[in-house]
């Protein structure tokens, strides 16, 4: 049965309440609180049954037919919730707003929050990654884009030209996990985001109208940006239904302040995850992340994805790395101090929103206790940003929050003794009454003579006296026992005195729990006043943590400080690929990257597997490392500041859009040609190989000439079209280099060394032989190669009969003889048997 098929005039009052609430959250799965369970009905139940592997049951609800239903325990809902969110569903949490014990009639219920992929605020988030939710506001002539991580409060916004392809690239490149768009947007964009990139997209025109969050955009004069921000705010406020005052003033992104590259470049260079396994390990982020705090790790990732272009900012970072490398004792003290700092940004977000628990505040307190030590170290290092120790807040938390406090806020045990007099009195009363219960058990044993008598407690019946079945005959009327419960092996009784004490104990405990909860809420409100200061501290801690990570990596791997120049010359001596060097078991072969003012293009030739792609990648990675303020892997480095990086490395089809390898190549080449400037870096690896030889060669040459004559960007262009090497004679700013290899006795040895000049041989067949292709196939390839080389460029037609015959035979001559030899052990046969065996082999060869 579906919800739309229900006759609402016949349903029960509870189900009517459910239907009314569900109508408002039609795009979400509704977790409807009924006692100790969250229940799901109709289509929601069908989805949850499948996705969460729950048993599907039914409920009468006043109808003739039972409606579909499933449920989960409310205290264990988190794991189920995570699964649904991870699969892209929205979940609306509907809570009981009144106490069922004190409510006559229907319990009030309402949705307290809607949880989506971009609005998670609990501890399930990956601490080292940001969790961005963003929006696109289509103004018909441009796009407004804003995005925020509500778990940390960072908020960004910018305007983009009205180009669909560029818009999609920006959204994907910034790692947004959920998108809100207005109704004006082209539905093709929505479909691409949903189907190609599996992003949840919500369409809404709502604009936030109140002034509660005016501080976010009060310094922004562009009304388009303000509208974009309010559009995202409307969704966040409606979804979270809580206080989001931890959101920080919006930062307007100026793309000219960052080194730009697209998602393909980020993947090709394996900046934050590997290309094949999509894992963090063996990426540049993995190598550089020696941070001690989650905040430092997130800042590092942000910087790798958004390198800087302002020389002053980079030089400042280089200076502090040098200070940290010199002051190694202070650096070690700093690392130890940072190691004790918890994730302040996300703790503060939970404080603001209201779902913070006592353990969060204990983590905050323990982090605050380290701030004076960090302040001292930064002062001695002459760091240009300060830490506020927040002594008053630390003192409050130290006096108030119990070190052994539970996670739940209604379980008691939150507040330390001596913090509140009334609470201390209630604790004394409760403790004294509980001691009386212990004494009462001993007294009853002596009074009745029942040695196995026990005084127990449960939430249903309260305190009781338990007597085993065997001792029931010993219970006399004068004891004043009143039978309360009969079990299989015992009877439970109460007495007037026990009931009186129970009322005192339970009354005191309820008062204690309520008072502790109220005291905790008061403490939380005090902590809220410090949100801004804690966020400022967090930024300083994140940056100094990232810088100590850079210093540690530089020291461990012998990196050097880059020298940034204003001219276009590049001189990187003995450069290394930092990740390959780290994981390579044998010695890494360094290479120079030298491109003077008179060189814009390096045309790289050489065999496959010789290291051309690695050489190109390490140049780009060194540029990125230098422009995040990190030292770089080489002997010395002089380079300009680049504005953009464009790459085409590796061959792949775009299966989603149905585009071939060649079409993808041409699109990425066009992106570079259309947007590159003389300050850009272009890396093209074997461009043109996706089509016919002469077409590919012609396009490659035309692209090289265009870059040389029209753009003058620094370009590394690898190719197997050796004919292109002659371009050096006509293009003065193009220089030939090659990755060397040595051929000896038909075997090839890769030297991985880049040398000047062009290579005159591909060695492709040698590489194929290393892959253990059949000997007959290799021989046939050599025959065809000889014909090509002898005939020049005249086209020939070749039959491949012999090739396929060789492959169809079960074994060629050589293999048959080898198999026979493997069957014989020379130590186990006589000389005459050996001669006979040799004769058989000779006869086999002759027969063939």
PDB file of C-alpha atoms in Angstrom, residues 636-802:
ATOM      1  CA  UNK A 636      68.002  23.715  -6.001  1.00  0.00           C
ATOM      2  CA  UNK A 637      64.879  25.363  -7.429  1.00  0.00           C
ATOM      3  CA  UNK A 638      64.368  28.646  -9.233  1.00  0.00           C
ATOM      4  CA  UNK A 639      60.945  29.142 -10.784  1.00  0.00           C
ATOM      5  CA  UNK A 640      58.261  31.732 -11.501  1.00  0.00           C
ATOM      6  CA  UNK A 641      54.817  31.746  -9.903  1.00  0.00           C
ATOM      7  CA  UNK A 642      52.369  29.993 -12.210  1.00  0.00           C
ATOM      8  CA  UNK A 643      48.717  30.971 -12.547  1.00  0.00           C
ATOM      9  CA  UNK A 644      47.241  27.721 -13.996  1.00  0.00           C
ATOM     10  CA  UNK A 645      48.174  24.102 -14.675  1.00  0.00           C
ATOM     11  CA  UNK A 646      46.683  22.106 -17.542  1.00  0.00           C
ATOM     12  CA  UNK A 647      47.344  18.401 -17.974  1.00  0.00           C
ATOM     13  CA  UNK A 648      46.506  15.649 -20.381  1.00  0.00           C
ATOM     14  CA  UNK A 649      48.154  12.546 -18.966  1.00  0.00           C
ATOM     15  CA  UNK A 650      46.943   9.007 -19.609  1.00  0.00           C
ATOM     16  CA  UNK A 651      44.389   7.691 -22.091  1.00  0.00           C
ATOM     17  CA  UNK A 652      40.794   7.107 -21.048  1.00  0.00           C
ATOM     18  CA  UNK A 653      37.307   7.158 -22.529  1.00  0.00           C
ATOM     19  CA  UNK A 654      34.539   9.215 -20.947  1.00  0.00           C
ATOM     20  CA  UNK A 655      32.042   6.368 -20.745  1.00  0.00           C
ATOM     21  CA  UNK A 656      29.377   8.474 -19.058  1.00  0.00           C
ATOM     22  CA  UNK A 657      29.059  10.941 -21.921  1.00  0.00           C
ATOM     23  CA  UNK A 658      29.988   8.384 -24.560  1.00  0.00           C
ATOM     24  CA  UNK A 659      33.098  10.266 -25.662  1.00  0.00           C
ATOM     25  CA  UNK A 660      36.132   8.448 -27.058  1.00  0.00           C
ATOM     26  CA  UNK A 661      39.699   8.783 -25.844  1.00  0.00           C
ATOM     27  CA  UNK A 662      40.481  11.071 -28.756  1.00  0.00           C
ATOM     28  CA  UNK A 663      37.497  13.343 -28.086  1.00  0.00           C
ATOM     29  CA  UNK A 664      38.487  13.634 -24.427  1.00  0.00           C
ATOM     30  CA  UNK A 665      42.054  14.456 -25.513  1.00  0.00           C
ATOM     31  CA  UNK A 666      40.886  17.170 -27.878  1.00  0.00           C
ATOM     32  CA  UNK A 667      38.508  18.708 -25.303  1.00  0.00           C
ATOM     33  CA  UNK A 668      41.235  18.903 -22.679  1.00  0.00           C
ATOM     34  CA  UNK A 669      43.676  20.292 -25.247  1.00  0.00           C
ATOM     35  CA  UNK A 670      41.103  22.931 -26.180  1.00  0.00           C
ATOM     36  CA  UNK A 671      40.629  23.871 -22.519  1.00  0.00           C
ATOM     37  CA  UNK A 672      44.363  24.499 -22.192  1.00  0.00           C
ATOM     38  CA  UNK A 673      44.623  26.415 -25.471  1.00  0.00           C
ATOM     39  CA  UNK A 674      41.577  28.561 -24.676  1.00  0.00           C
ATOM     40  CA  UNK A 675      42.538  29.516 -21.117  1.00  0.00           C
ATOM     41  CA  UNK A 676      46.324  29.238 -20.747  1.00  0.00           C
ATOM     42  CA  UNK A 677      48.459  32.369 -20.435  1.00  0.00           C
ATOM     43  CA  UNK A 678      52.190  32.930 -20.684  1.00  0.00           C
ATOM     44  CA  UNK A 679      52.298  32.282 -16.914  1.00  0.00           C
ATOM     45  CA  UNK A 680      50.651  28.847 -17.165  1.00  0.00           C
ATOM     46  CA  UNK A 681      52.081  25.326 -17.143  1.00  0.00           C
ATOM     47  CA  UNK A 682      50.886  22.804 -19.739  1.00  0.00           C
ATOM     48  CA  UNK A 683      51.617  19.060 -19.600  1.00  0.00           C
ATOM     49  CA  UNK A 684      50.597  17.008 -22.651  1.00  0.00           C
ATOM     50  CA  UNK A 685      51.513  13.325 -22.570  1.00  0.00           C
ATOM     51  CA  UNK A 686      51.444  11.735 -26.060  1.00  0.00           C
ATOM     52  CA  UNK A 687      48.670  13.980 -27.312  1.00  0.00           C
ATOM     53  CA  UNK A 688      47.111  12.714 -30.553  1.00  0.00           C
ATOM     54  CA  UNK A 689      47.682   9.012 -29.996  1.00  0.00           C
ATOM     55  CA  UNK A 690      43.928   8.391 -29.897  1.00  0.00           C
ATOM     56  CA  UNK A 691      43.504   8.679 -33.663  1.00  0.00           C
ATOM     57  CA  UNK A 692      45.252   7.604 -36.892  1.00  0.00           C
ATOM     58  CA  UNK A 693      49.019   8.126 -36.969  1.00  0.00           C
ATOM     59  CA  UNK A 694      49.150  10.939 -39.509  1.00  0.00           C
ATOM     60  CA  UNK A 695      46.094  12.706 -38.098  1.00  0.00           C
ATOM     61  CA  UNK A 696      47.562  12.524 -34.613  1.00  0.00           C
ATOM     62  CA  UNK A 697      50.963  13.720 -35.735  1.00  0.00           C
ATOM     63  CA  UNK A 698      49.484  16.639 -37.680  1.00  0.00           C
ATOM     64  CA  UNK A 699      47.333  17.764 -34.751  1.00  0.00           C
ATOM     65  CA  UNK A 700      50.237  17.432 -32.326  1.00  0.00           C
ATOM     66  CA  UNK A 701      52.420  19.613 -34.519  1.00  0.00           C
ATOM     67  CA  UNK A 702      49.685  22.213 -34.977  1.00  0.00           C
ATOM     68  CA  UNK A 703      49.079  22.355 -31.211  1.00  0.00           C
ATOM     69  CA  UNK A 704      52.809  22.751 -30.542  1.00  0.00           C
ATOM     70  CA  UNK A 705      53.047  25.573 -33.066  1.00  0.00           C
ATOM     71  CA  UNK A 706      49.988  27.308 -31.585  1.00  0.00           C
ATOM     72  CA  UNK A 707      51.352  27.141 -28.022  1.00  0.00           C
ATOM     73  CA  UNK A 708      54.735  28.365 -29.251  1.00  0.00           C
ATOM     74  CA  UNK A 709      53.434  31.257 -31.341  1.00  0.00           C
ATOM     75  CA  UNK A 710      50.248  32.338 -29.536  1.00  0.00           C
ATOM     76  CA  UNK A 711      50.546  31.440 -25.841  1.00  0.00           C
ATOM     77  CA  UNK A 712      54.230  31.050 -24.825  1.00  0.00           C
ATOM     78  CA  UNK A 713      53.265  28.983 -21.767  1.00  0.00           C
ATOM     79  CA  UNK A 714      55.827  26.652 -20.215  1.00  0.00           C
ATOM     80  CA  UNK A 715      54.972  23.309 -21.817  1.00  0.00           C
ATOM     81  CA  UNK A 716      56.152  19.721 -21.481  1.00  0.00           C
ATOM     82  CA  UNK A 717      55.036  17.678 -24.484  1.00  0.00           C
ATOM     83  CA  UNK A 718      55.930  13.975 -24.676  1.00  0.00           C
ATOM     84  CA  UNK A 719      55.484  12.079 -27.926  1.00  0.00           C
ATOM     85  CA  UNK A 720      56.322   8.948 -29.903  1.00  0.00           C
ATOM     86  CA  UNK A 721      56.052  10.882 -33.160  1.00  0.00           C
ATOM     87  CA  UNK A 722      59.807  11.253 -33.744  1.00  0.00           C
ATOM     88  CA  UNK A 723      59.090  13.307 -36.826  1.00  0.00           C
ATOM     89  CA  UNK A 724      58.062  16.167 -34.505  1.00  0.00           C
ATOM     90  CA  UNK A 725      61.622  16.546 -33.243  1.00  0.00           C
ATOM     91  CA  UNK A 726      62.469  18.370 -36.466  1.00  0.00           C
ATOM     92  CA  UNK A 727      60.293  21.258 -35.227  1.00  0.00           C
ATOM     93  CA  UNK A 728      63.232  22.474 -33.142  1.00  0.00           C
ATOM     94  CA  UNK A 729      64.720  23.865 -36.328  1.00  0.00           C
ATOM     95  CA  UNK A 730      61.656  26.046 -37.007  1.00  0.00           C
ATOM     96  CA  UNK A 731      60.413  26.846 -33.472  1.00  0.00           C
ATOM     97  CA  UNK A 732      63.218  28.681 -31.645  1.00  0.00           C
ATOM     98  CA  UNK A 733      61.665  28.340 -28.170  1.00  0.00           C
ATOM     99  CA  UNK A 734      61.176  24.563 -28.502  1.00  0.00           C
ATOM    100  CA  UNK A 735      63.942  22.269 -27.272  1.00  0.00           C
ATOM    101  CA  UNK A 736      64.249  18.494 -27.689  1.00  0.00           C
ATOM    102  CA  UNK A 737      65.011  16.284 -24.704  1.00  0.00           C
ATOM    103  CA  UNK A 738      64.809  12.537 -24.342  1.00  0.00           C
ATOM    104  CA  UNK A 739      64.678   9.922 -21.616  1.00  0.00           C
ATOM    105  CA  UNK A 740      67.617   7.662 -22.281  1.00  0.00           C
ATOM    106  CA  UNK A 741      67.739   3.887 -22.581  1.00  0.00           C
ATOM    107  CA  UNK A 742      70.510   1.475 -23.546  1.00  0.00           C
ATOM    108  CA  UNK A 743      70.079  -1.511 -25.872  1.00  0.00           C
ATOM    109  CA  UNK A 744      72.563  -4.336 -25.485  1.00  0.00           C
ATOM    110  CA  UNK A 745      72.299  -7.876 -26.941  1.00  0.00           C
ATOM    111  CA  UNK A 746      68.655  -7.279 -27.791  1.00  0.00           C
ATOM    112  CA  UNK A 747      67.841  -6.258 -24.201  1.00  0.00           C
ATOM    113  CA  UNK A 748      66.793  -2.767 -23.139  1.00  0.00           C
ATOM    114  CA  UNK A 749      67.850  -0.993 -19.936  1.00  0.00           C
ATOM    115  CA  UNK A 750      65.992   2.170 -18.842  1.00  0.00           C
ATOM    116  CA  UNK A 751      68.310   4.803 -17.366  1.00  0.00           C
ATOM    117  CA  UNK A 752      65.450   7.183 -16.375  1.00  0.00           C
ATOM    118  CA  UNK A 753      67.779  10.079 -17.159  1.00  0.00           C
ATOM    119  CA  UNK A 754      66.569  13.074 -19.170  1.00  0.00           C
ATOM    120  CA  UNK A 755      69.167  14.327 -21.655  1.00  0.00           C
ATOM    121  CA  UNK A 756      69.257  16.980 -24.348  1.00  0.00           C
ATOM    122  CA  UNK A 757      68.396  16.067 -27.922  1.00  0.00           C
ATOM    123  CA  UNK A 758      65.939  13.696 -29.541  1.00  0.00           C
ATOM    124  CA  UNK A 759      65.911   9.918 -29.431  1.00  0.00           C
ATOM    125  CA  UNK A 760      65.925   8.097 -32.762  1.00  0.00           C
ATOM    126  CA  UNK A 761      64.319   4.850 -31.698  1.00  0.00           C
ATOM    127  CA  UNK A 762      61.097   3.934 -29.872  1.00  0.00           C
ATOM    128  CA  UNK A 763      62.016   0.554 -28.361  1.00  0.00           C
ATOM    129  CA  UNK A 764      58.315  -0.254 -28.308  1.00  0.00           C
ATOM    130  CA  UNK A 765      58.855  -3.851 -29.413  1.00  0.00           C
ATOM    131  CA  UNK A 766      61.454  -4.320 -26.680  1.00  0.00           C
ATOM    132  CA  UNK A 767      58.952  -3.119 -24.110  1.00  0.00           C
ATOM    133  CA  UNK A 768      56.380  -5.547 -25.524  1.00  0.00           C
ATOM    134  CA  UNK A 769      58.851  -8.400 -25.122  1.00  0.00           C
ATOM    135  CA  UNK A 770      59.263  -7.444 -21.459  1.00  0.00           C
ATOM    136  CA  UNK A 771      55.518  -8.081 -21.102  1.00  0.00           C
ATOM    137  CA  UNK A 772      56.142 -11.718 -22.181  1.00  0.00           C
ATOM    138  CA  UNK A 773      54.135 -11.580 -25.408  1.00  0.00           C
ATOM    139  CA  UNK A 774      54.597 -14.753 -27.549  1.00  0.00           C
ATOM    140  CA  UNK A 775      57.937 -14.984 -29.359  1.00  0.00           C
ATOM    141  CA  UNK A 776      56.239 -15.500 -32.735  1.00  0.00           C
ATOM    142  CA  UNK A 777      54.280 -12.271 -32.252  1.00  0.00           C
ATOM    143  CA  UNK A 778      57.425 -10.279 -31.339  1.00  0.00           C
ATOM    144  CA  UNK A 779      59.278 -11.687 -34.377  1.00  0.00           C
ATOM    145  CA  UNK A 780      56.402 -10.751 -36.689  1.00  0.00           C
ATOM    146  CA  UNK A 781      56.324  -7.216 -35.239  1.00  0.00           C
ATOM    147  CA  UNK A 782      60.048  -6.839 -35.952  1.00  0.00           C
ATOM    148  CA  UNK A 783      59.493  -7.990 -39.546  1.00  0.00           C
ATOM    149  CA  UNK A 784      56.735  -5.403 -40.048  1.00  0.00           C
ATOM    150  CA  UNK A 785      58.891  -2.697 -38.404  1.00  0.00           C
ATOM    151  CA  UNK A 786      61.756  -3.454 -40.819  1.00  0.00           C
ATOM    152  CA  UNK A 787      59.398  -3.022 -43.774  1.00  0.00           C
ATOM    153  CA  UNK A 788      58.160   0.323 -42.409  1.00  0.00           C
ATOM    154  CA  UNK A 789      61.693   1.548 -41.830  1.00  0.00           C
ATOM    155  CA  UNK A 790      62.859   0.414 -45.289  1.00  0.00           C
ATOM    156  CA  UNK A 791      59.861   1.766 -47.186  1.00  0.00           C
ATOM    157  CA  UNK A 792      59.814   5.162 -45.540  1.00  0.00           C
ATOM    158  CA  UNK A 793      56.376   6.735 -45.531  1.00  0.00           C
ATOM    159  CA  UNK A 794      54.896   4.779 -48.474  1.00  0.00           C
ATOM    160  CA  UNK A 795      51.897   2.832 -47.331  1.00  0.00           C
ATOM    161  CA  UNK A 796      52.140  -0.965 -47.467  1.00  0.00           C
ATOM    162  CA  UNK A 797      49.624  -3.719 -47.030  1.00  0.00           C
ATOM    163  CA  UNK A 798      50.703  -6.588 -44.810  1.00  0.00           C
ATOM    164  CA  UNK A 799      49.154  -9.968 -44.377  1.00  0.00           C
ATOM    165  CA  UNK A 800      48.955 -11.260 -40.844  1.00  0.00           C
ATOM    166  CA  UNK A 801      48.400 -14.907 -41.693  1.00  0.00           C
ATOM    167  CA  UNK A 802      51.631 -16.103 -40.133  1.00  0.00           C
TER     168      UNK A 802
END
